[in-house]
Amino acid sequence: RPPRSTLMRSSAASDVYKRQGINAEYGVLERVPGLRAVYVCDRDGVTLLKALAANDKSDSDDEDVSLAAAFAVSADQVSKVHLRRVKSLATFFSQKLVVHINVLPLVVALVAEPDSNAGLLMALAGDFTNALESLRDSVEQLEEK
């Protein structure tokens, strides 16, 4: 998927917030054992914030972000069949654990070592919801236009 130009709705929010850095402000990569990366994306899979562990050499950014977009679509569809809002989802792979947290219109993707504590990662939902409130509001305003 080609990157969006700065004229697109989510890119404006990205330009403002990507300089802040989720890890610099909250230190989540250092606090959570096994956590390799944090991606904050809009529902279309556009990365707005990204934090990588210092020792992470993976180049699976596109793969992890496309999973976030797929989660956003799935979460939206599930809510339409009256199963209520999906809060989070853990997906286990042989080489990693990916936890998606629903902060619509944002999706937080946490990429961790495969033996990491999924419950601990899911418990970060409240922290991310609070930390991303202003970004979420900005993206919602851009989507209304």
XYZ file of C-alpha atoms in Angstrom:
145
model
C 0.000 0.000 0.000
C 1.543 3.338 -0.996
C 2.053 5.995 1.666
C -0.473 8.788 1.810
C 0.391 12.338 0.922
C 0.145 15.059 3.536
C -3.096 16.187 1.916
C -4.933 13.145 3.248
C -7.018 13.449 6.412
C -4.992 11.257 8.765
C -1.630 12.572 7.629
C -2.265 15.980 9.162
C -2.727 14.412 12.589
C 0.306 12.243 11.982
C 2.506 15.240 11.224
C 1.547 16.838 14.530
C 1.791 13.790 16.781
C 4.590 11.671 15.350
C 7.160 14.067 16.782
C 5.923 13.441 20.327
C 6.693 9.717 20.389
C 4.560 7.405 22.499
C 7.566 5.683 24.044
C 9.434 8.870 24.921
C 6.477 10.129 26.914
C 5.297 6.906 28.559
C 8.304 4.535 28.445
C 6.054 1.591 27.642
C 8.784 -0.348 25.813
C 10.981 -0.299 28.896
C 8.160 -1.106 31.335
C 6.744 -4.170 29.575
C 8.992 -7.254 29.284
C 9.224 -8.642 25.753
C 7.520 -5.716 24.040
C 9.284 -5.009 20.725
C 7.146 -2.338 19.087
C 4.078 -0.132 19.469
C 2.170 1.165 16.451
C -0.720 3.608 16.619
C -2.668 3.601 13.374
C -5.899 5.024 12.080
C -8.616 2.618 10.961
C -7.167 2.620 7.421
C -3.798 1.373 8.650
C -1.930 4.676 8.377
C 0.781 4.739 11.046
C 0.458 7.858 13.190
C 2.928 6.897 15.929
C 5.562 4.206 16.143
C 7.995 3.152 18.846
C 10.517 0.354 18.387
C 12.634 -1.285 21.061
C 16.300 -0.336 20.765
C 17.291 -3.946 20.084
C 14.496 -4.628 17.545
C 15.876 -5.179 14.055
C 12.647 -6.408 12.443
C 11.432 -4.897 9.208
C 7.882 -6.195 9.440
C 6.348 -2.726 9.808
C 4.056 -3.184 6.800
C 2.896 -6.576 8.029
C 2.148 -5.350 11.557
C 0.349 -2.226 10.303
C -1.788 -4.198 7.843
C -2.815 -6.435 10.749
C -3.919 -3.287 12.613
C -6.080 -2.215 9.662
C -7.616 -5.699 9.454
C -8.377 -5.586 13.179
C -10.106 -2.200 12.798
C -12.349 -3.524 10.040
C -13.132 -6.715 11.987
C -13.877 -4.820 15.200
C -16.217 -2.500 13.336
C -18.093 -5.418 11.719
C -18.425 -7.333 14.999
C -19.980 -4.297 16.676
C -22.612 -4.175 13.901
C -23.920 -7.642 14.765
C -24.707 -6.577 18.328
C -21.820 -8.357 20.024
C -20.728 -5.031 21.476
C -17.444 -3.282 20.936
C -14.316 -5.402 20.634
C -11.805 -4.057 23.160
C -8.716 -6.063 22.266
C -7.475 -9.088 20.408
C -4.358 -11.221 20.877
C -2.893 -13.111 17.931
C -0.131 -15.640 18.542
C 2.438 -16.370 15.844
C 5.549 -18.546 16.039
C 7.868 -15.520 16.072
C 5.712 -12.890 17.795
C 2.608 -12.021 19.748
C 0.484 -9.169 18.405
C -2.100 -7.500 20.636
C -4.487 -5.000 19.087
C -6.270 -2.504 21.299
C -9.373 -0.733 20.035
C -9.226 3.022 20.620
C -11.377 3.846 17.592
C -10.819 5.640 15.362
C -7.318 4.519 16.367
C -5.878 1.030 16.694
C -2.876 0.301 18.904
C -0.794 -2.690 17.811
C 1.626 -4.084 20.382
C 4.209 -6.470 18.942
C 5.980 -8.630 21.509
C 8.095 -11.738 21.934
C 5.986 -14.905 21.471
C 6.291 -15.871 25.154
C 5.224 -12.447 26.467
C 2.327 -12.003 28.865
C -0.715 -11.305 26.661
C -2.830 -10.375 29.681
C -0.333 -7.722 30.725
C -0.333 -6.277 27.198
C -4.144 -6.217 27.095
C -4.211 -4.537 30.493
C -2.501 -1.524 28.892
C -5.747 -0.644 27.078
C -6.791 1.938 29.664
C -3.362 3.557 29.642
C -3.389 3.884 25.860
C -6.962 5.153 25.797
C -6.030 7.959 28.190
C -2.670 8.716 26.566
C -4.126 8.942 23.059
C -7.197 11.028 23.874
C -6.034 14.193 22.092
C -4.829 12.270 19.024
C -8.101 10.358 18.881
C -10.060 13.639 19.042
C -7.947 15.124 16.236
C -8.460 12.131 13.968
C -12.218 12.146 14.665
C -12.404 15.816 13.697
C -10.494 15.160 10.474
C -12.789 12.259 9.598
C -15.873 14.476 10.013
C -14.639 16.843 7.307
